[in-house]
CSV table of C-alpha atoms in Angstrom, one decimal:
chain,number,residue,atom,x,y,z
M,10,MET,CA,9.4,137.2,91.6
M,11,PRO,CA,12.0,138.6,94.0
M,12,ASP,CA,11.1,139.3,97.6
M,13,ARG,CA,10.0,142.8,98.3
M,14,PHE,CA,11.9,143.0,101.6
M,15,VAL,CA,15.3,141.7,102.7
M,16,ALA,CA,16.5,140.7,106.2
M,17,GLY,CA,17.2,143.9,108.2
M,18,ALA,CA,14.6,146.1,106.2
M,19,GLU,CA,12.8,148.5,108.4
M,20,VAL,CA,9.0,148.2,107.8
M,21,ARG,CA,5.8,149.5,109.1
M,22,THR,CA,2.6,147.5,109.1
M,23,VAL,CA,-0.4,148.9,107.3
M,24,HIS,CA,-3.1,150.5,109.5
M,25,HIS,CA,-6.4,149.1,108.4
M,26,ASP,CA,-9.5,147.7,110.0
M,27,PRO,CA,-11.1,145.4,107.4
M,28,ALA,CA,-14.6,144.1,107.9
M,29,HIS,CA,-13.3,140.5,107.4
M,30,HIS,CA,-10.8,138.2,109.0
M,31,THR,CA,-7.1,139.3,109.0
M,32,ARG,CA,-4.0,137.7,110.3
M,33,LEU,CA,-2.6,141.2,111.1
M,34,PRO,CA,-3.2,141.6,114.9
M,35,ARG,CA,-4.9,144.9,115.9
M,36,TYR,CA,-2.1,145.6,118.4
M,37,ALA,CA,0.5,145.5,115.5
M,38,ARG,CA,-1.3,147.8,113.0
M,39,GLY,CA,0.7,150.9,112.1
M,40,LYS,CA,3.7,149.7,114.0
M,41,ARG,CA,7.4,149.7,113.1
M,42,GLY,CA,9.5,146.5,112.9
M,43,VAL,CA,12.5,144.9,111.3
M,44,VAL,CA,12.3,142.0,108.8
M,45,LEU,CA,14.2,139.0,110.1
M,46,GLU,CA,13.8,136.6,107.2
M,47,PRO,CA,11.4,135.5,104.5
M,48,GLU,CA,9.4,132.4,105.5
M,49,GLY,CA,8.0,131.2,102.2
M,50,ARG,CA,5.0,132.0,100.0
M,51,HIS,CA,1.5,131.2,101.3
M,52,ALA,CA,-2.1,132.0,100.3
M,53,LEU,CA,-3.3,135.3,101.9
M,54,ALA,CA,-5.4,134.1,104.9
M,55,ASP,CA,-7.6,137.2,104.7
M,56,VAL,CA,-9.0,135.9,101.4
M,57,SER,CA,-8.9,132.2,101.9
M,58,SER,CA,-10.7,132.4,105.2
M,59,GLN,CA,-13.7,133.7,103.3
M,60,GLY,CA,-13.9,130.4,101.5
M,61,ARG,CA,-12.7,131.9,98.2
M,62,GLY,CA,-10.4,130.1,95.9
M,63,ASP,CA,-8.7,133.2,94.5
M,64,ALA,CA,-6.4,134.0,97.4
M,65,PRO,CA,-3.2,135.6,96.2
M,66,VAL,CA,0.0,133.8,97.2
M,67,GLU,CA,2.4,136.2,98.9
M,68,GLN,CA,5.7,136.0,100.7
M,69,VAL,CA,5.4,135.8,104.5
M,70,TYR,CA,8.1,137.5,106.6
M,71,ALA,CA,9.2,137.0,110.2
M,72,VAL,CA,9.1,140.6,111.5
M,73,ARG,CA,10.5,141.6,114.9
M,74,PHE,CA,8.9,144.4,116.9
M,75,ALA,CA,10.1,145.9,120.2
M,76,ALA,CA,7.5,145.2,122.9
M,77,ARG,CA,7.6,148.9,123.7
M,78,GLU,CA,6.5,149.7,120.1
M,79,LEU,CA,3.5,147.4,120.4
M,80,TRP,CA,2.4,148.0,124.0
M,81,GLY,CA,4.3,151.1,125.3
M,82,GLU,CA,6.4,149.0,127.7
M,83,GLY,CA,8.7,146.0,127.9
M,84,ASP,CA,12.3,145.4,127.0
M,85,HIS,CA,11.8,142.2,124.9
M,86,GLY,CA,11.0,141.6,121.3
M,87,VAL,CA,8.0,140.0,119.6
M,88,VAL,CA,8.2,138.2,116.3
M,89,LEU,CA,5.2,138.0,114.0
M,90,ASP,CA,4.8,136.1,110.7
M,91,LEU,CA,3.2,138.7,108.4
M,92,TRP,CA,2.1,138.6,104.7
M,93,GLU,CA,3.8,141.0,102.4
M,94,SER,CA,0.7,143.1,101.8
M,95,TYR,CA,0.6,144.0,105.5
M,96,LEU,CA,4.0,145.7,105.2
M,97,GLU,CA,5.4,148.8,103.7
M,98,PRO,CA,8.9,150.2,103.8
M,99,GLU,CA,9.3,152.5,106.8
M,100,SER,CA,10.7,155.3,104.6
M,101,VAL,CA,7.4,155.3,102.6
M,102,GLN,CA,5.3,155.8,105.8
M,103,GLU,CA,7.6,158.7,106.9
M,104,SER,CA,7.1,160.4,103.5
M,105,VAL,CA,3.4,160.1,103.8
M,106,GLN,CA,3.3,161.5,107.3
M,107,GLU,CA,5.6,164.4,106.3
M,108,SER,CA,3.4,165.3,103.3
M,109,GLY,CA,0.3,165.3,105.5
M,110,GLY,CA,-1.2,162.2,104.0
M,111,SER,CA,-2.6,159.2,105.9
């Protein structure tokens, strides 16, 4: 299966608040970043942390965020390793916002 995102792709993290463990930090939810590179496929921690054996294996990406995007200030970048299901293309998010969706 080919990677969904390539280096340089502009992405936005999903904005969700699950009732269970997630490796998507709250401060990074709904934020824009740029994919640096794929980092291999790993079991989705959100599922495996529940002791389940059916965790899907997904590509994990190194994604760079501007500190200003995450916290409203700062001139440096922050890199997070994020599972593919946490990401959507930035253009999709813009389309949803323009159409009045959430």
